[in-house]
């Protein structure tokens, strides 16, 4: 062990890292951890049971930020002293229309703008309003409506 500048004792990585790699990132020994302050070192020592890191304390309130290293092959080098959450987070999957649906939306938007211009309607607000009403009347699903409206806005930007 080496002494930290603020007096805390820190542990070094053992010589047998290979043994720990087979067991997974949670079993890795922590490297020399640098505590920001003596208060930070005390926070680490007083972590409640089941809280893997200082940053994980806010996990239940969903105000924590995930640690991107904890689930890698080597794991997080800061261990319990890490200011980021060591619990699993789920990213919401981004919905996206398929290529075929996007092509259909593009054609629909192009035809709608052409029809509206033939009727003498040229303002973006009027075209968009009639378009969204048309989609609602046809009970087009939410994803297709979102895709079509995005393409309509993009068409007016050009």
Short mmCIF file of C-alpha atoms in Angstrom, two decimals:
data_model
loop_
_atom_site.label_atom_id
_atom_site.label_comp_id
_atom_site.label_asym_id
_atom_site.label_seq_id
_atom_site.Cartn_x
_atom_site.Cartn_y
_atom_site.Cartn_z
CA UNK A 1 0.00 0.00 0.00
CA UNK A 2 1.06 3.55 -0.70
CA UNK A 3 0.18 6.70 1.17
CA UNK A 4 -2.19 9.18 -0.43
CA UNK A 5 -1.14 12.85 -0.26
CA UNK A 6 -4.03 13.50 2.14
CA UNK A 7 -3.04 10.66 4.45
CA UNK A 8 -5.39 7.91 3.21
CA UNK A 9 -3.89 4.47 2.61
CA UNK A 10 -4.49 3.14 -0.88
CA UNK A 11 -4.22 -0.35 -2.29
CA UNK A 12 -2.18 -1.30 -5.37
CA UNK A 13 -3.30 -3.72 -8.07
CA UNK A 14 -2.20 -7.25 -7.32
CA UNK A 15 0.21 -9.10 -9.58
CA UNK A 16 -2.43 -11.69 -10.48
CA UNK A 17 -4.81 -9.56 -12.55
CA UNK A 18 -5.43 -12.51 -14.89
CA UNK A 19 -7.18 -14.43 -12.08
CA UNK A 20 -9.58 -11.54 -11.56
CA UNK A 21 -10.32 -11.04 -15.27
CA UNK A 22 -11.83 -14.52 -15.49
CA UNK A 23 -14.20 -13.76 -12.62
CA UNK A 24 -15.54 -10.55 -14.21
CA UNK A 25 -15.20 -6.79 -13.68
CA UNK A 26 -16.87 -6.73 -10.26
CA UNK A 27 -14.15 -8.93 -8.75
CA UNK A 28 -11.23 -6.78 -9.93
CA UNK A 29 -9.17 -5.17 -7.22
CA UNK A 30 -9.20 -1.40 -7.23
CA UNK A 31 -6.13 0.42 -8.42
CA UNK A 32 -4.63 3.27 -6.45
CA UNK A 33 -7.71 5.33 -5.78
CA UNK A 34 -7.37 9.06 -5.38
CA UNK A 35 -9.89 10.55 -3.05
CA UNK A 36 -10.73 14.15 -3.84
CA UNK A 37 -11.02 15.08 -0.17
CA UNK A 38 -11.02 13.42 3.21
CA UNK A 39 -14.83 13.77 3.11
CA UNK A 40 -14.89 11.79 -0.17
CA UNK A 41 -12.80 9.03 1.47
CA UNK A 42 -15.27 8.96 4.37
CA UNK A 43 -18.20 8.66 1.93
CA UNK A 44 -16.59 5.59 0.40
CA UNK A 45 -16.02 3.98 3.80
CA UNK A 46 -19.63 4.62 4.84
CA UNK A 47 -21.32 3.29 1.70
CA UNK A 48 -24.43 1.30 2.69
CA UNK A 49 -24.61 -2.41 1.85
CA UNK A 50 -25.62 -2.96 -1.78
CA UNK A 51 -24.40 0.43 -3.04
CA UNK A 52 -21.47 -0.39 -5.35
CA UNK A 53 -20.06 3.14 -5.70
CA UNK A 54 -20.45 6.68 -4.39
CA UNK A 55 -22.17 7.68 -7.64
CA UNK A 56 -24.71 4.84 -7.30
CA UNK A 57 -26.33 6.42 -4.25
CA UNK A 58 -28.68 8.48 -6.45
CA UNK A 59 -29.67 5.55 -8.68
CA UNK A 60 -33.17 5.14 -7.21
CA UNK A 61 -34.00 8.82 -7.79
CA UNK A 62 -32.73 8.47 -11.39
CA UNK A 63 -30.42 11.48 -11.03
CA UNK A 64 -27.22 9.44 -11.29
CA UNK A 65 -24.90 9.28 -14.28
CA UNK A 66 -23.72 5.85 -15.45
CA UNK A 67 -20.09 4.75 -15.34
CA UNK A 68 -19.06 3.62 -18.81
CA UNK A 69 -16.19 1.49 -17.54
CA UNK A 70 -17.74 -0.70 -14.87
CA UNK A 71 -19.07 -3.32 -17.32
CA UNK A 72 -15.98 -3.43 -19.54
CA UNK A 73 -13.51 -6.29 -19.43
CA UNK A 74 -11.20 -4.46 -17.01
CA UNK A 75 -13.93 -2.72 -15.03
CA UNK A 76 -13.81 0.68 -13.36
CA UNK A 77 -10.45 1.56 -11.91
CA UNK A 78 -11.99 3.76 -9.20
CA UNK A 79 -14.18 1.04 -7.69
CA UNK A 80 -16.37 2.21 -4.81
CA UNK A 81 -14.79 5.68 -4.98
CA UNK A 82 -16.18 6.23 -8.49
CA UNK A 83 -18.46 9.24 -8.72
CA UNK A 84 -20.51 7.54 -11.44
CA UNK A 85 -23.20 4.91 -10.98
CA UNK A 86 -22.10 1.26 -11.07
CA UNK A 87 -25.61 -0.11 -11.53
CA UNK A 88 -27.13 -1.16 -14.83
CA UNK A 89 -28.86 1.52 -16.91
CA UNK A 90 -31.13 0.98 -19.88
CA UNK A 91 -31.09 3.38 -22.78
CA UNK A 92 -34.44 3.93 -24.42
CA UNK A 93 -34.40 2.47 -27.89
CA UNK A 94 -34.79 5.08 -30.58
CA UNK A 95 -37.79 4.36 -32.76
CA UNK A 96 -37.21 4.71 -36.45
CA UNK A 97 -39.41 4.00 -39.44
CA UNK A 98 -38.11 1.33 -41.78
CA UNK A 99 -36.54 2.24 -45.10
CA UNK A 100 -39.72 1.27 -46.92
CA UNK A 101 -41.86 3.38 -44.57
CA UNK A 102 -39.55 6.38 -45.00
CA UNK A 103 -39.74 6.04 -48.77
CA UNK A 104 -43.54 5.90 -48.56
CA UNK A 105 -43.57 9.03 -46.36
CA UNK A 106 -41.30 10.89 -48.78
CA UNK A 107 -43.63 10.08 -51.69
CA UNK A 108 -46.71 10.98 -49.64
CA UNK A 109 -45.22 14.36 -48.67
CA UNK A 110 -44.12 15.14 -52.23
CA UNK A 111 -47.58 14.30 -53.62
CA UNK A 112 -49.36 16.22 -50.85
CA UNK A 113 -47.34 19.39 -51.46
CA UNK A 114 -47.98 19.13 -55.21
CA UNK A 115 -51.75 18.64 -54.67
CA UNK A 116 -51.91 21.57 -52.27
CA UNK A 117 -50.02 23.88 -54.63
CA UNK A 118 -52.44 22.92 -57.45
CA UNK A 119 -55.28 23.93 -55.11
CA UNK A 120 -53.54 27.28 -54.52
CA UNK A 121 -52.42 26.54 -50.94
CA UNK A 122 -48.78 27.57 -50.56
CA UNK A 123 -48.26 28.59 -46.92
CA UNK A 124 -46.38 26.12 -44.77
CA UNK A 125 -48.89 26.41 -41.91
CA UNK A 126 -51.91 25.60 -44.10
CA UNK A 127 -50.21 22.71 -45.87
CA UNK A 128 -48.95 21.26 -42.57
CA UNK A 129 -52.35 21.65 -40.90
CA UNK A 130 -54.21 19.93 -43.74
CA UNK A 131 -51.55 17.21 -43.89
CA UNK A 132 -51.76 16.36 -40.17
CA UNK A 133 -55.58 16.36 -40.37
CA UNK A 134 -55.35 13.99 -43.35
CA UNK A 135 -53.08 11.64 -41.36
CA UNK A 136 -55.43 11.72 -38.36
CA UNK A 137 -58.47 11.01 -40.54
CA UNK A 138 -56.70 7.99 -42.02
CA UNK A 139 -55.66 6.85 -38.50
CA UNK A 140 -52.01 6.55 -39.49
CA UNK A 141 -49.91 5.10 -36.65
CA UNK A 142 -47.76 7.36 -34.46
CA UNK A 143 -44.39 6.36 -35.93
CA UNK A 144 -45.49 6.95 -39.53
CA UNK A 145 -47.12 10.27 -38.57
CA UNK A 146 -43.92 11.40 -36.88
CA UNK A 147 -41.83 10.36 -39.91
CA UNK A 148 -44.17 12.06 -42.39
CA UNK A 149 -44.33 15.30 -40.38
CA UNK A 150 -40.53 15.42 -40.12
CA UNK A 151 -40.25 15.00 -43.86
CA UNK A 152 -42.89 17.68 -44.43
CA UNK A 153 -40.90 20.16 -42.29
CA UNK A 154 -37.70 19.19 -44.12
CA UNK A 155 -39.39 19.77 -47.48
CA UNK A 156 -40.27 23.33 -46.48
CA UNK A 157 -36.72 24.02 -45.28
CA UNK A 158 -35.34 23.34 -48.76
#
